[in-house]
mmCIF file of C-alpha atoms in Angstrom:
data_model
loop_
_atom_site.group_PDB
_atom_site.id
_atom_site.type_symbol
_atom_site.label_atom_id
_atom_site.label_comp_id
_atom_site.label_asym_id
_atom_site.label_seq_id
_atom_site.Cartn_x
_atom_site.Cartn_y
_atom_site.Cartn_z
ATOM 1 C CA MET A 1 11.763 -161.972 -176.723
ATOM 2 C CA ASN A 2 12.205 -165.538 -175.546
ATOM 3 C CA ASN A 3 15.543 -165.840 -177.386
ATOM 4 C CA ARG A 4 16.734 -162.606 -175.755
ATOM 5 C CA HIS A 5 15.994 -163.936 -172.271
ATOM 6 C CA GLN A 6 17.793 -167.157 -173.145
ATOM 7 C CA ASN A 7 20.908 -165.199 -174.164
ATOM 8 C CA TRP A 8 20.923 -163.206 -170.920
ATOM 9 C CA ALA A 9 20.378 -166.386 -168.916
ATOM 10 C CA SER A 10 23.298 -168.033 -170.712
ATOM 11 C CA ILE A 11 25.557 -165.044 -170.061
ATOM 12 C CA PHE A 12 24.505 -164.912 -166.414
ATOM 13 C CA SER A 13 25.122 -168.650 -166.025
ATOM 14 C CA LEU A 14 28.554 -168.326 -167.591
ATOM 15 C CA LEU A 15 29.510 -165.417 -165.306
ATOM 16 C CA LEU A 16 28.258 -167.283 -162.256
ATOM 17 C CA TRP A 17 30.263 -170.390 -163.271
ATOM 18 C CA VAL A 18 33.440 -168.266 -163.741
ATOM 19 C CA MET A 19 32.989 -166.627 -160.328
ATOM 20 C CA ILE A 20 32.435 -169.942 -158.547
ATOM 21 C CA SER A 21 35.309 -171.664 -160.393
ATOM 22 C CA THR A 22 37.692 -168.799 -159.593
ATOM 23 C CA THR A 23 36.678 -168.825 -155.929
ATOM 24 C CA ILE A 24 37.212 -172.576 -155.676
ATOM 25 C CA PHE A 25 40.593 -172.303 -157.444
ATOM 26 C CA ILE A 26 41.763 -169.507 -155.146
ATOM 27 C CA ALA A 27 40.634 -171.462 -152.086
ATOM 28 C CA PHE A 28 42.810 -174.428 -153.098
ATOM 29 C CA VAL A 29 46.024 -172.613 -154.075
ATOM 30 C CA PRO A 30 48.818 -174.576 -152.402
ATOM 31 C CA PRO A 31 51.225 -172.854 -149.999
ATOM 32 C CA ALA A 32 54.686 -171.784 -151.138
ATOM 33 C CA VAL A 33 56.664 -174.644 -152.577
ATOM 34 C CA ALA A 34 60.063 -175.246 -150.992
ATOM 35 C CA LEU A 35 62.807 -174.671 -153.525
ATOM 36 C CA GLU A 36 66.312 -176.115 -153.719
ATOM 37 C CA TYR A 37 69.273 -173.870 -154.520
ATOM 38 C CA ASN A 38 71.936 -176.194 -153.111
ATOM 39 C CA LYS A 39 75.497 -175.430 -154.268
ATOM 40 C CA GLU A 40 74.215 -172.709 -156.616
ATOM 41 C CA ILE A 41 76.237 -169.571 -157.358
ATOM 42 C CA LEU A 42 73.739 -166.771 -156.713
ATOM 43 C CA ILE A 43 75.940 -163.730 -156.161
ATOM 44 C CA SER A 44 73.859 -160.526 -155.910
ATOM 45 C CA ALA A 45 70.586 -162.441 -156.410
ATOM 46 C CA ASP A 46 67.380 -160.669 -155.394
ATOM 47 C CA PHE A 47 65.118 -162.790 -153.176
ATOM 48 C CA SER A 48 63.635 -159.782 -151.345
ATOM 49 C CA GLY A 49 60.036 -159.990 -150.183
ATOM 50 C CA ARG A 50 59.699 -163.675 -151.129
ATOM 51 C CA ASP A 51 58.104 -166.563 -149.264
ATOM 52 C CA LEU A 52 60.879 -169.163 -149.292
ATOM 53 C CA ARG A 53 59.740 -171.279 -146.345
ATOM 54 C CA ASP A 54 61.614 -174.585 -145.994
ATOM 55 C CA SER A 55 63.781 -173.930 -149.064
ATOM 56 C CA SER A 56 67.391 -175.076 -149.146
ATOM 57 C CA PHE A 57 70.471 -173.007 -149.956
ATOM 58 C CA THR A 58 72.974 -175.562 -148.627
ATOM 59 C CA LYS A 59 76.540 -174.603 -149.630
ATOM 60 C CA ALA A 60 75.212 -171.868 -151.952
ATOM 61 C CA ASN A 61 77.274 -168.775 -152.732
ATOM 62 C CA LEU A 62 74.908 -165.918 -151.833
ATOM 63 C CA ARG A 63 77.393 -163.059 -151.471
ATOM 64 C CA TYR A 64 75.728 -159.647 -151.818
ATOM 65 C CA SER A 65 72.296 -161.280 -152.235
ATOM 66 C CA ASN A 66 69.144 -159.589 -150.972
ATOM 67 C CA PHE A 67 66.706 -161.489 -148.735
ATOM 68 C CA SER A 68 65.200 -158.397 -147.075
ATOM 69 C CA ASN A 69 61.593 -158.765 -145.900
ATOM 70 C CA SER A 70 61.550 -162.453 -146.897
ATOM 71 C CA ASN A 71 59.972 -165.362 -145.048
ATOM 72 C CA LEU A 72 62.898 -167.730 -144.521
ATOM 73 C CA THR A 73 61.246 -169.873 -141.853
ATOM 74 C CA GLY A 74 62.898 -173.297 -141.718
ATOM 75 C CA VAL A 75 65.298 -172.474 -144.568
ATOM 76 C CA SER A 76 68.642 -174.279 -144.702
ATOM 77 C CA PHE A 77 71.651 -172.036 -145.210
ATOM 78 C CA PHE A 78 74.000 -174.821 -144.077
ATOM 79 C CA ALA A 79 77.586 -173.828 -145.014
ATOM 80 C CA ALA A 80 76.238 -171.058 -147.264
ATOM 81 C CA ASN A 81 78.268 -167.957 -148.034
ATOM 82 C CA LEU A 82 76.066 -165.004 -147.026
ATOM 83 C CA GLU A 83 78.905 -162.487 -146.931
ATOM 84 C CA SER A 84 77.590 -158.916 -147.279
ATOM 85 C CA ALA A 85 74.049 -160.234 -147.870
ATOM 86 C CA LYS A 86 70.993 -158.177 -146.914
ATOM 87 C CA LEU A 87 68.645 -159.921 -144.492
ATOM 88 C CA GLN A 88 66.902 -156.857 -143.039
ATOM 89 C CA LYS A 89 63.507 -157.700 -141.525
ATOM 90 C CA ALA A 90 63.854 -161.312 -142.720
ATOM 91 C CA ASN A 91 62.099 -164.050 -140.758
ATOM 92 C CA LEU A 92 64.733 -166.733 -140.129
ATOM 93 C CA THR A 93 62.741 -168.587 -137.462
ATOM 94 C CA ASN A 94 64.051 -172.161 -137.113
ATOM 95 C CA ALA A 95 66.498 -171.659 -139.985
ATOM 96 C CA THR A 96 69.691 -173.702 -140.233
ATOM 97 C CA LEU A 97 72.706 -171.401 -140.324
ATOM 98 C CA ASP A 98 75.238 -173.982 -139.180
ATOM 99 C CA SER A 99 78.686 -173.327 -140.685
ATOM 100 C CA ALA A 100 77.309 -170.356 -142.660
ATOM 101 C CA ARG A 101 79.423 -167.261 -143.352
ATOM 102 C CA LEU A 102 77.456 -164.201 -142.260
ATOM 103 C CA ILE A 103 80.429 -161.866 -142.516
ATOM 104 C CA LYS A 104 79.323 -158.231 -142.924
ATOM 105 C CA THR A 105 75.752 -159.483 -143.333
ATOM 106 C CA ASP A 106 72.988 -156.979 -142.534
ATOM 107 C CA LEU A 107 70.555 -158.632 -140.099
ATOM 108 C CA THR A 108 68.861 -155.386 -139.010
ATOM 109 C CA ASN A 109 65.479 -156.216 -137.403
ATOM 110 C CA ALA A 110 65.696 -159.864 -138.518
ATOM 111 C CA ILE A 111 64.024 -162.610 -136.480
ATOM 112 C CA LEU A 112 66.295 -165.612 -135.920
ATOM 113 C CA GLU A 113 64.242 -167.266 -133.183
ATOM 114 C CA GLY A 114 65.128 -170.942 -132.758
ATOM 115 C CA ALA A 115 67.732 -170.864 -135.537
ATOM 116 C CA PHE A 116 70.644 -173.301 -135.409
ATOM 117 C CA ALA A 117 73.816 -171.247 -135.903
ATOM 118 C CA ALA A 118 76.564 -173.419 -134.422
ATOM 119 C CA ASN A 119 79.857 -172.741 -136.204
ATOM 120 C CA ALA A 120 78.352 -169.750 -138.059
ATOM 121 C CA LYS A 121 80.659 -166.746 -138.510
ATOM 122 C CA PHE A 122 79.195 -163.287 -137.842
ATOM 123 C CA ASP A 123 82.337 -161.111 -138.235
ATOM 124 C CA GLY A 124 81.259 -157.526 -138.920
ATOM 125 C CA ALA A 125 77.547 -158.429 -139.076
ATOM 126 C CA ILE A 126 74.991 -155.680 -138.442
ATOM 127 C CA ILE A 127 72.497 -156.984 -135.884
ATOM 128 C CA ASP A 128 70.629 -153.840 -134.748
ATOM 129 C CA GLY A 129 67.172 -154.939 -133.575
ATOM 130 C CA ALA A 130 67.755 -158.600 -134.468
ATOM 131 C CA ASP A 131 65.996 -161.197 -132.298
ATOM 132 C CA PHE A 132 68.280 -164.122 -131.343
ATOM 133 C CA THR A 133 65.812 -165.835 -128.968
ATOM 134 C CA ASP A 134 66.795 -169.505 -128.482
ATOM 135 C CA VAL A 135 69.489 -169.383 -131.195
ATOM 136 C CA LEU A 136 72.232 -171.975 -130.745
ATOM 137 C CA LEU A 137 75.538 -170.060 -131.055
ATOM 138 C CA ARG A 138 79.121 -170.779 -130.139
ATOM 139 C CA ARG A 139 80.206 -168.822 -127.062
ATOM 140 C CA ASP A 140 82.910 -166.866 -128.948
ATOM 141 C CA GLU A 141 80.397 -165.758 -131.608
ATOM 142 C CA GLN A 142 77.891 -164.820 -128.916
ATOM 143 C CA ASN A 143 80.537 -162.664 -127.190
ATOM 144 C CA LYS A 144 81.453 -161.055 -130.517
ATOM 145 C CA LEU A 145 77.802 -160.232 -131.210
ATOM 146 C CA CYS A 146 77.282 -158.828 -127.699
ATOM 147 C CA LYS A 147 79.958 -156.212 -128.413
ATOM 148 C CA VAL A 148 77.808 -154.672 -131.168
ATOM 149 C CA ALA A 149 74.289 -155.685 -130.063
ATOM 150 C CA LYS A 150 71.729 -152.908 -129.736
ATOM 151 C CA GLY A 151 68.126 -152.125 -130.518
ATOM 152 C CA THR A 152 64.731 -153.744 -130.159
ATOM 153 C CA ASN A 153 63.059 -155.914 -132.757
ATOM 154 C CA PRO A 154 59.965 -154.056 -134.031
ATOM 155 C CA VAL A 155 57.956 -157.269 -134.528
ATOM 156 C CA THR A 156 58.763 -159.283 -131.388
ATOM 157 C CA GLY A 157 59.500 -156.305 -129.099
ATOM 158 C CA ARG A 158 62.595 -158.069 -127.743
ATOM 159 C CA ASP A 159 65.913 -156.319 -127.117
ATOM 160 C CA THR A 160 68.788 -157.763 -129.125
ATOM 161 C CA ARG A 161 71.119 -157.785 -126.110
ATOM 162 C CA ASP A 162 68.552 -159.658 -124.005
ATOM 163 C CA THR A 163 68.000 -162.332 -126.680
ATOM 164 C CA LEU A 164 71.765 -162.902 -126.839
ATOM 165 C CA TYR A 165 72.039 -163.064 -123.011
ATOM 166 C CA CYS A 166 74.646 -160.303 -123.068
ATOM 167 C CA PRO A 167 76.085 -159.288 -119.670
#
């Protein structure tokens, strides 16, 4: 009988140790690690639904890539080719889009708040419901975007035309 109780006590102790160790491990899981994809050729890559905060895609070829529903906060797309990329519902808050090619890019319901997009090209971009609050744009690109701007961002509740200061 005594040996039986010892076995159960050992099993219980082991289970308790596993539960506590797992809880401590989960509590100390580090946040997403910023990744570097600089100058990479990533045509048609699937980054959808990922947490890519503070990652860098400087001068990367991302044509036809999918970043839908991704957290791209603080990401650098400096001089990246995002032609025909999917960025629906992506969070691009404080992203660097300077000199990026966003030609025919789908930015439906994306949040670009505070992004730096000087010298970015948005020819043919879909921006329905996109939030451009405090985005630094060239005047000619802003005018181009105002011609097609419509919708309200479902997360921020802001009208696309209002965030672009369209007349």
